[in-house]
mmCIF file of N, CA and C in Angstrom:
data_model
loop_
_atom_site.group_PDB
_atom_site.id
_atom_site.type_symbol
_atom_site.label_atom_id
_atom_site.label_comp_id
_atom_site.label_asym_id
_atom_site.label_seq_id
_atom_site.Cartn_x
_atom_site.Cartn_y
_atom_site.Cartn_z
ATOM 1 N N UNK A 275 110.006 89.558 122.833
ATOM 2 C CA UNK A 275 108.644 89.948 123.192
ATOM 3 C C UNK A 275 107.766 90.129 121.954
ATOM 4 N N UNK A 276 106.605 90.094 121.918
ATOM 5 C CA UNK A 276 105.362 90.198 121.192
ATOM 6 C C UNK A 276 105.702 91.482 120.200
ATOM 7 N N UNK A 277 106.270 92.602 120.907
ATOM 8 C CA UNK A 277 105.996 94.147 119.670
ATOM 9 C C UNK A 277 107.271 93.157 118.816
ATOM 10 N N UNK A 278 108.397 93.272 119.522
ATOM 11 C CA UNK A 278 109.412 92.965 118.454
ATOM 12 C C UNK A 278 109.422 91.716 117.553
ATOM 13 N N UNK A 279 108.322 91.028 118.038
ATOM 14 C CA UNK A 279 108.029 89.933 116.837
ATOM 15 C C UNK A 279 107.154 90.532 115.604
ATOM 16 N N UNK A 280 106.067 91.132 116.390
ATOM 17 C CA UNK A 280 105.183 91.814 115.214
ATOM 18 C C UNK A 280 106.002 93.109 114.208
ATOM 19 N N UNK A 281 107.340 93.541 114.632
ATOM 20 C CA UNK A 281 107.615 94.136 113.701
ATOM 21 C C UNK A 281 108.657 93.605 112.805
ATOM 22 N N UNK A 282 109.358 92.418 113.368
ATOM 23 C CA UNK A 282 109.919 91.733 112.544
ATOM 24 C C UNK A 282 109.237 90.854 111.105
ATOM 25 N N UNK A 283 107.852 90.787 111.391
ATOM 26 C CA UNK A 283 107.077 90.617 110.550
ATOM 27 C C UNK A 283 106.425 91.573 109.341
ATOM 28 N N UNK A 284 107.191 92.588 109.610
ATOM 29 C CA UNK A 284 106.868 93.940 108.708
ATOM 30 C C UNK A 284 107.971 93.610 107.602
ATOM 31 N N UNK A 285 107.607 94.098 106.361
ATOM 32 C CA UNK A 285 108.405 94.431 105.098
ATOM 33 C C UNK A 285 108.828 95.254 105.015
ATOM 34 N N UNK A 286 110.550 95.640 104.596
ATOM 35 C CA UNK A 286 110.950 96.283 104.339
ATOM 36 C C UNK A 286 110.731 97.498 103.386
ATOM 37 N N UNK A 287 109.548 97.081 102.428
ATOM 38 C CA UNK A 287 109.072 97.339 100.978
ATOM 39 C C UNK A 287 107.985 96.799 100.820
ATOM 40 N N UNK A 288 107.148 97.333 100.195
ATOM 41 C CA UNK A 288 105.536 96.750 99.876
ATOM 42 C C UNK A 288 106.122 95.583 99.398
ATOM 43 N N UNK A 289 104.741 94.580 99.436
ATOM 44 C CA UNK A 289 104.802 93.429 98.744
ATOM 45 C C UNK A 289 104.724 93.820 97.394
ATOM 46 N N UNK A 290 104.887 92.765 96.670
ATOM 47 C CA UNK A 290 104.673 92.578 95.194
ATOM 48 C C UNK A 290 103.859 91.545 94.490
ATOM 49 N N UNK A 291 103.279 92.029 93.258
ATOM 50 C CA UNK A 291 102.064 90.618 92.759
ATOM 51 C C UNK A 291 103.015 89.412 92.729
ATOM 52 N N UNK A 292 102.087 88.836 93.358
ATOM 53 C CA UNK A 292 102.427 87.220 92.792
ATOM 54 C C UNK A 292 103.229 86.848 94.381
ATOM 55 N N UNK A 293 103.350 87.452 94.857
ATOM 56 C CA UNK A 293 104.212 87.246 96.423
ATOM 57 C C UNK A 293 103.548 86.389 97.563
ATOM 58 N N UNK A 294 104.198 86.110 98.271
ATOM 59 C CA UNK A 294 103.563 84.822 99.331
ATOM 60 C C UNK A 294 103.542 86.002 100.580
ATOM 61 N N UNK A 295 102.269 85.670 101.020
ATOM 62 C CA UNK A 295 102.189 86.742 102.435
ATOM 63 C C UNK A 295 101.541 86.469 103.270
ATOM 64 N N UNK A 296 101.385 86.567 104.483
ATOM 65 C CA UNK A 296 100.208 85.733 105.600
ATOM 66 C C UNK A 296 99.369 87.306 106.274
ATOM 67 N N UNK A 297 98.374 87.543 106.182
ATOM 68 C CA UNK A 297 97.093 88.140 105.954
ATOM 69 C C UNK A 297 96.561 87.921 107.752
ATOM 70 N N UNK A 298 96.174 88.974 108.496
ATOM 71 C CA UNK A 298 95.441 89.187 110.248
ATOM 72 C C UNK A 298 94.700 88.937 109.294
ATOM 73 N N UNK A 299 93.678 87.469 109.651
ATOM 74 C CA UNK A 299 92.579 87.577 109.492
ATOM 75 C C UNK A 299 91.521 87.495 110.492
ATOM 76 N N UNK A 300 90.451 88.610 110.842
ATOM 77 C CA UNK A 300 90.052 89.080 112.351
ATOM 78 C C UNK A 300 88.656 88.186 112.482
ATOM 79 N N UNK A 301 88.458 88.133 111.232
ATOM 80 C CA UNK A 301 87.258 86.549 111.814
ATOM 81 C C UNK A 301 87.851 85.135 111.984
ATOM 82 N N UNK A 302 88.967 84.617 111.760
ATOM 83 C CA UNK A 302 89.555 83.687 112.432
ATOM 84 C C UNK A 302 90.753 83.799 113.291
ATOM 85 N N UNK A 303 90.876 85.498 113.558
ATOM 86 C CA UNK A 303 91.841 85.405 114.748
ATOM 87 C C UNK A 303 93.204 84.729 114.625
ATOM 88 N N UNK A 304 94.061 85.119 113.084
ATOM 89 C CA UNK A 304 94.917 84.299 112.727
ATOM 90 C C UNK A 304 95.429 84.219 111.788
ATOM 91 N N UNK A 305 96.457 84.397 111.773
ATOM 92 C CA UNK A 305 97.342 84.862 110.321
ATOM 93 C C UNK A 305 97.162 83.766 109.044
ATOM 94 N N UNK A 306 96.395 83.956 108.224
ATOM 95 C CA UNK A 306 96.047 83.185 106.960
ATOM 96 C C UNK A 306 97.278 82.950 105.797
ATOM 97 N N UNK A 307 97.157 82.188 105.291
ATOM 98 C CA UNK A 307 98.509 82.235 103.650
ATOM 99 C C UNK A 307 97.341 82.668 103.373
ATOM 100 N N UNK A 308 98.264 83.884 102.044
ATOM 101 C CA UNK A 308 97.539 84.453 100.861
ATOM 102 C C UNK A 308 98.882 84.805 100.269
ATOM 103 N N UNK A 309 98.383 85.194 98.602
ATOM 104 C CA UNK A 309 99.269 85.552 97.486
ATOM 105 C C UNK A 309 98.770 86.849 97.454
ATOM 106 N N UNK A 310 99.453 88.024 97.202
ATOM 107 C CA UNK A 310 99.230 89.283 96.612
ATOM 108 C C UNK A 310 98.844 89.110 95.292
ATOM 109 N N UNK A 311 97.501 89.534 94.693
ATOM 110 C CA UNK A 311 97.041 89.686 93.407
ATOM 111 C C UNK A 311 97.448 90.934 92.731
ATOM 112 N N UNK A 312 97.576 91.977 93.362
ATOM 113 C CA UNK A 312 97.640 93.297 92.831
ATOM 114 C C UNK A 312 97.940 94.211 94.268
ATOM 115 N N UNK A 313 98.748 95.484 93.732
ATOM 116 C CA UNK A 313 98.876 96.290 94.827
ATOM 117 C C UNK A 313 97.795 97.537 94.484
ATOM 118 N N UNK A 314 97.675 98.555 95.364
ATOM 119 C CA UNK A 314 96.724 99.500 94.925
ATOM 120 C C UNK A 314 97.542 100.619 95.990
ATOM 121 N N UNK A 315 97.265 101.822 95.755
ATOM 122 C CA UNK A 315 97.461 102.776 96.451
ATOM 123 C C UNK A 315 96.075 103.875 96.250
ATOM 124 N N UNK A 316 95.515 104.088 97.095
ATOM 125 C CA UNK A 316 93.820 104.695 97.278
ATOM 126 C C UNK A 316 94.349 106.095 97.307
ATOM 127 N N UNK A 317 93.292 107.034 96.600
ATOM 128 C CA UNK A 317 93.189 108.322 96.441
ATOM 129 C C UNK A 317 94.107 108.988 97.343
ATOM 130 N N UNK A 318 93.549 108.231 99.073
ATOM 131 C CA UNK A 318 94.412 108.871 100.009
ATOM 132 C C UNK A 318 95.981 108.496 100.457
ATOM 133 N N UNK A 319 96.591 107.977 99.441
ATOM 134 C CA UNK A 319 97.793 107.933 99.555
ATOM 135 C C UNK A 319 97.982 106.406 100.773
ATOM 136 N N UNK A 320 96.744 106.125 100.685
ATOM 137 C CA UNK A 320 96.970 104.177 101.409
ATOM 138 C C UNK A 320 97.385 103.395 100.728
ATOM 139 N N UNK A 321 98.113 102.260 101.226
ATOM 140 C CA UNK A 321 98.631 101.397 100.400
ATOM 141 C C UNK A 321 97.531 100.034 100.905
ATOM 142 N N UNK A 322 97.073 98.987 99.604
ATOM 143 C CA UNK A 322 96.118 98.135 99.980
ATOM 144 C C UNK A 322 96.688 97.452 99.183
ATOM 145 N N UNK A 323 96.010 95.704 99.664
ATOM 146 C CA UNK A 323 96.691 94.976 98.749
ATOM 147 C C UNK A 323 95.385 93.872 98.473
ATOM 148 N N UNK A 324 95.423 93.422 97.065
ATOM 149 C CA UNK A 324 94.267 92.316 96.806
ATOM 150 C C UNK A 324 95.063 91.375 96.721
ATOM 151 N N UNK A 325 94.375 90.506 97.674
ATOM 152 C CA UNK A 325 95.155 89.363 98.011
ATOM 153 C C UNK A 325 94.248 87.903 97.543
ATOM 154 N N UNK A 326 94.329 86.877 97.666
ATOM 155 C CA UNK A 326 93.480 86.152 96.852
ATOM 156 C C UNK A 326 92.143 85.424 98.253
ATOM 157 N N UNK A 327 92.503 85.909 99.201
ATOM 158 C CA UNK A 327 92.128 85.635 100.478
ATOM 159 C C UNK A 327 91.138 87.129 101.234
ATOM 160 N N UNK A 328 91.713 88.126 100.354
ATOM 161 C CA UNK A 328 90.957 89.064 100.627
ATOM 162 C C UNK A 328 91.394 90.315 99.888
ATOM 163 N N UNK A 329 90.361 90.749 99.339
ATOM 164 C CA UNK A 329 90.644 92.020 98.605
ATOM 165 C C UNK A 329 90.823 93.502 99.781
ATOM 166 N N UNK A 330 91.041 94.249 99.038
ATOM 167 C CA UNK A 330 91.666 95.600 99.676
ATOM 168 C C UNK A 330 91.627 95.507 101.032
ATOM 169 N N UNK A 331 92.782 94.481 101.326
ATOM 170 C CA UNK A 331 93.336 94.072 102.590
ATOM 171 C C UNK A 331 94.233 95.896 102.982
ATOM 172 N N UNK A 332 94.393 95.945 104.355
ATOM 173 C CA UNK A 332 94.973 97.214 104.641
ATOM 174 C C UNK A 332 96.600 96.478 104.755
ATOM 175 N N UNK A 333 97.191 97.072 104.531
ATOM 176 C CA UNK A 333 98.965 97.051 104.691
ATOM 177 C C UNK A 333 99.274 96.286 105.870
ATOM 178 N N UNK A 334 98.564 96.964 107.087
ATOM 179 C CA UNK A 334 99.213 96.636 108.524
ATOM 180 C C UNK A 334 98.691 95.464 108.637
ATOM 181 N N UNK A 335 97.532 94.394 107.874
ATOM 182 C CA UNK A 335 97.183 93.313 108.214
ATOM 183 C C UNK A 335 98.109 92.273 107.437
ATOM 184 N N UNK A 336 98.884 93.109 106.458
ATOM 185 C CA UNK A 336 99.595 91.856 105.565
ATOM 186 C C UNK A 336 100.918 92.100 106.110
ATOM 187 N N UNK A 337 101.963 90.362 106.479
ATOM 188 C CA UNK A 337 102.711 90.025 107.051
ATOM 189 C C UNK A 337 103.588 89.339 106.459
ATOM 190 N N UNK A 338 104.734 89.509 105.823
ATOM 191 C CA UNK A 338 106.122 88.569 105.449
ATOM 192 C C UNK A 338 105.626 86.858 106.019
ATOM 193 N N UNK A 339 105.977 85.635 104.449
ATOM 194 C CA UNK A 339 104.959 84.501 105.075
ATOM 195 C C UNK A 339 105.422 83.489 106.039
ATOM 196 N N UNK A 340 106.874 84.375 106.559
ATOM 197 C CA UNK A 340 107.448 82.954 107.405
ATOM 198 C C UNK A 340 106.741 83.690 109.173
ATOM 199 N N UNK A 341 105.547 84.143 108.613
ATOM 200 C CA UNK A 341 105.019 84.863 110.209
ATOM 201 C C UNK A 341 104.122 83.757 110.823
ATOM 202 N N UNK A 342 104.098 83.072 111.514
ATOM 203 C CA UNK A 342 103.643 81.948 112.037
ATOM 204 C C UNK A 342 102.304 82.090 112.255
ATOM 205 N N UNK A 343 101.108 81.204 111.904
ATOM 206 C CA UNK A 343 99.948 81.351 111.947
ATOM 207 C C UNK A 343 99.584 81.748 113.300
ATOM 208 N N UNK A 344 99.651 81.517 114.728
ATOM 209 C CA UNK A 344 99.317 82.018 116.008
ATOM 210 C C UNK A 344 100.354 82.801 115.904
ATOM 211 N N UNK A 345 100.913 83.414 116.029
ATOM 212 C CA UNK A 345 101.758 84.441 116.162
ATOM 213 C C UNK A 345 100.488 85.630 116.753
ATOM 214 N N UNK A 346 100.842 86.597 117.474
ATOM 215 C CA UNK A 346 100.452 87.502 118.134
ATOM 216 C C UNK A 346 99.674 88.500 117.078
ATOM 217 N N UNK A 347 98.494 89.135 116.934
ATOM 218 C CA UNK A 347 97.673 89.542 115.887
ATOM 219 C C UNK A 347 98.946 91.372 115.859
ATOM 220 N N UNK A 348 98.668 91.571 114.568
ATOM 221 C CA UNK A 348 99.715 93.332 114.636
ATOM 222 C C UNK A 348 99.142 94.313 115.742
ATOM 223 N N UNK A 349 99.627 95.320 116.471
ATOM 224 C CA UNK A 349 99.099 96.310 117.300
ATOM 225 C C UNK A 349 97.842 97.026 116.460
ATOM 226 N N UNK A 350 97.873 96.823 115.518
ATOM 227 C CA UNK A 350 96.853 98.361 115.023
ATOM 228 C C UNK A 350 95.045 96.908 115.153
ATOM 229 N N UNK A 351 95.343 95.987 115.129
ATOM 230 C CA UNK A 351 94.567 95.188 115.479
ATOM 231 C C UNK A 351 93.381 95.251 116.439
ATOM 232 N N UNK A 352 94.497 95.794 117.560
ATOM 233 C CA UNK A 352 93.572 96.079 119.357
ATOM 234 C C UNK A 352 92.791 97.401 118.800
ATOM 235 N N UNK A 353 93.111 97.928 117.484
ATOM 236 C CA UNK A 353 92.647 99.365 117.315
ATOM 237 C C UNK A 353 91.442 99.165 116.688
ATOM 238 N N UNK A 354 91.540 98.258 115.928
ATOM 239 C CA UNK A 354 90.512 98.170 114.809
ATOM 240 C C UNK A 354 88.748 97.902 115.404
ATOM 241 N N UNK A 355 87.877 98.129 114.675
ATOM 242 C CA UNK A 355 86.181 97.853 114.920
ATOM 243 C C UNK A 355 86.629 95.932 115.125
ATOM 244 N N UNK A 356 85.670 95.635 116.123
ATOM 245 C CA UNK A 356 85.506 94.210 115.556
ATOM 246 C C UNK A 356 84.889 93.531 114.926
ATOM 247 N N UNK A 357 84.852 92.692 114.271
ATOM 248 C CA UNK A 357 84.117 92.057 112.934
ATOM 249 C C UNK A 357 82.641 91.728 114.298
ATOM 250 N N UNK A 358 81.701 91.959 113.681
ATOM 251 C CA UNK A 358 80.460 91.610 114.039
ATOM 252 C C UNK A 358 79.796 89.733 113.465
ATOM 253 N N UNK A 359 79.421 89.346 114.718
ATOM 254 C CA UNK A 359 79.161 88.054 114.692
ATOM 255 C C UNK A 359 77.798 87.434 115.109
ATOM 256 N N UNK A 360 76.895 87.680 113.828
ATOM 257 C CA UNK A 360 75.550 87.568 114.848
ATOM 258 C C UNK A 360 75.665 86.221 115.398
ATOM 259 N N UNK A 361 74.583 86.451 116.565
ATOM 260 C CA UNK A 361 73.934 85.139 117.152
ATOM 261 C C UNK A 361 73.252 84.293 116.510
ATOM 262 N N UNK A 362 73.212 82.935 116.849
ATOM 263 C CA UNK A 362 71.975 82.787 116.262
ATOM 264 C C UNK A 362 70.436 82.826 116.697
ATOM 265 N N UNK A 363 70.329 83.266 117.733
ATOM 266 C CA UNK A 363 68.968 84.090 118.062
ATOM 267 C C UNK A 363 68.955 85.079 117.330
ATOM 268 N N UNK A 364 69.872 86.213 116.935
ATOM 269 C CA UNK A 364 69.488 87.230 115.822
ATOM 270 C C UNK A 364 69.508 86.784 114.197
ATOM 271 N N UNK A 365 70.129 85.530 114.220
ATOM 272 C CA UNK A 365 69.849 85.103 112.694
ATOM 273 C C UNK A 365 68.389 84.454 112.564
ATOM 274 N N UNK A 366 68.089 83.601 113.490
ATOM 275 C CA UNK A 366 66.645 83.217 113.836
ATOM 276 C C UNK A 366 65.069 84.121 113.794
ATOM 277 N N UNK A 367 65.957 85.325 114.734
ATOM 278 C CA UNK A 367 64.734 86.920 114.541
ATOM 279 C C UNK A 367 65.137 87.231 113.130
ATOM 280 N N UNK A 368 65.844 87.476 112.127
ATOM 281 C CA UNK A 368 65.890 87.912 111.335
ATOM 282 C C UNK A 368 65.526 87.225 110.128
ATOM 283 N N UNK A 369 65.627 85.832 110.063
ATOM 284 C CA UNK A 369 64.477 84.811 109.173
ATOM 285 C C UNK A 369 63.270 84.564 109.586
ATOM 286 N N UNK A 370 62.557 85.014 110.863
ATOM 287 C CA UNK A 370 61.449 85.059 111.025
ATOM 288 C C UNK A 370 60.510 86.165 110.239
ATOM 289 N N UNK A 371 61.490 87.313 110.967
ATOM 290 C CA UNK A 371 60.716 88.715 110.189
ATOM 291 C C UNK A 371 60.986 88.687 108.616
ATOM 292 N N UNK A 372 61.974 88.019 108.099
ATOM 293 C CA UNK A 372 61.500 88.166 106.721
ATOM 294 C C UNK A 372 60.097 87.097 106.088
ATOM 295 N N UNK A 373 60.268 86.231 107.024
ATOM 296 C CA UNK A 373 59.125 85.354 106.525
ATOM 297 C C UNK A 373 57.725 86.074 106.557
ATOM 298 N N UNK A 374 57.882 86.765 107.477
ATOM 299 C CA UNK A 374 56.332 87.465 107.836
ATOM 300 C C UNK A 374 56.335 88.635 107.200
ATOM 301 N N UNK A 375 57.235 89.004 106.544
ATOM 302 C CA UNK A 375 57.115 89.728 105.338
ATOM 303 C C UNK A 375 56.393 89.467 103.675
ATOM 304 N N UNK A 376 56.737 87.828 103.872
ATOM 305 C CA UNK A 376 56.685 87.529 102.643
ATOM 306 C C UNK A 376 55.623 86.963 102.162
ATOM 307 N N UNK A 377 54.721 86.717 102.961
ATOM 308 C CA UNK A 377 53.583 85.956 102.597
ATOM 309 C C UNK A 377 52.888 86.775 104.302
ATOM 310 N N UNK A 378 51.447 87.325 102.948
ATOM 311 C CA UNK A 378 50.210 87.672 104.171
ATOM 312 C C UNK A 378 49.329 86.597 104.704
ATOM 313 N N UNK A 379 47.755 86.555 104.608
ATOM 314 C CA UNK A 379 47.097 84.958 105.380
ATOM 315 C C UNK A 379 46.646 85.025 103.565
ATOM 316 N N UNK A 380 46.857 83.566 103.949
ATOM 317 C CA UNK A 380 46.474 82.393 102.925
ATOM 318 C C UNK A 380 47.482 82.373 101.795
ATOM 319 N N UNK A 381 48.661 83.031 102.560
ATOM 320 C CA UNK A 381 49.848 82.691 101.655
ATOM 321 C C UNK A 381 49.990 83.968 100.619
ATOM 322 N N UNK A 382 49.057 84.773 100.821
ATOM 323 C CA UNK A 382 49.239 86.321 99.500
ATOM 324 C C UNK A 382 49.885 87.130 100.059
ATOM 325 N N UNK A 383 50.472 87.788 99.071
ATOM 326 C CA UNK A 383 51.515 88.133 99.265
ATOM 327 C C UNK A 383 51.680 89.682 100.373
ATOM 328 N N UNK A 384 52.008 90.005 101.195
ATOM 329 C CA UNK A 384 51.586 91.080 101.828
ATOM 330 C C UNK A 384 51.830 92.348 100.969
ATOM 331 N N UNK A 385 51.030 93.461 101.048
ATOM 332 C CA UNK A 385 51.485 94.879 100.988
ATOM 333 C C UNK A 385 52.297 95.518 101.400
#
């Protein structure tokens, strides 16, 4: 089943620099290759890892690399915020209003 795959995909032991690891990545919904660049452990006693695919990746998103790209995303996943994806009607409103920011009539510059 799905949990016991996702924890077979857990490390025994933090990764290490220079290590091969496959990375939840939540804007493509899909376990990425990445190399560990550096490990870090944050003030609060978190363990993070800079990966070359993404910096201060959280622990529970990085995965031992024989974890198969569709493979089932980790549980703490369903937990997480979701990455925000504008529309493009809100990318559209939002290059409009800067335009009409940027130039008043006859092209000067607004106040």
């Amino acid at each position: 089943p799905a949990a016991a795959a996702a924890a077979a995909q857990r490390p025994s032991k933090p990764f290490e620099k220079g290590e091969q690891v496959r990375y939840w990545s939540s804007g493509h919904h899909r376990w990425v290759k990445a190399t560990v660049m550096s490990v870090h452990v944050n003030s609060g006693g978190v363990l993070l890892y800079n990966l070359d695919a993404k910096e201060k990746a959280d622990a529970w998103r990085v995965a031992i690399r024989t974890t198969p790209g569709d493979a089932p995303p980790p549980p703490e996943a369903q937990l997480a915020p979701p990455v925000p994806q504008p529309s493009s009607v809100a990318i559209a409103a939002a290059a409009a209003a800067a335009a009409s920011r940027v130039a008043g009539p006859l092209g000067a510059p607004s106040s």
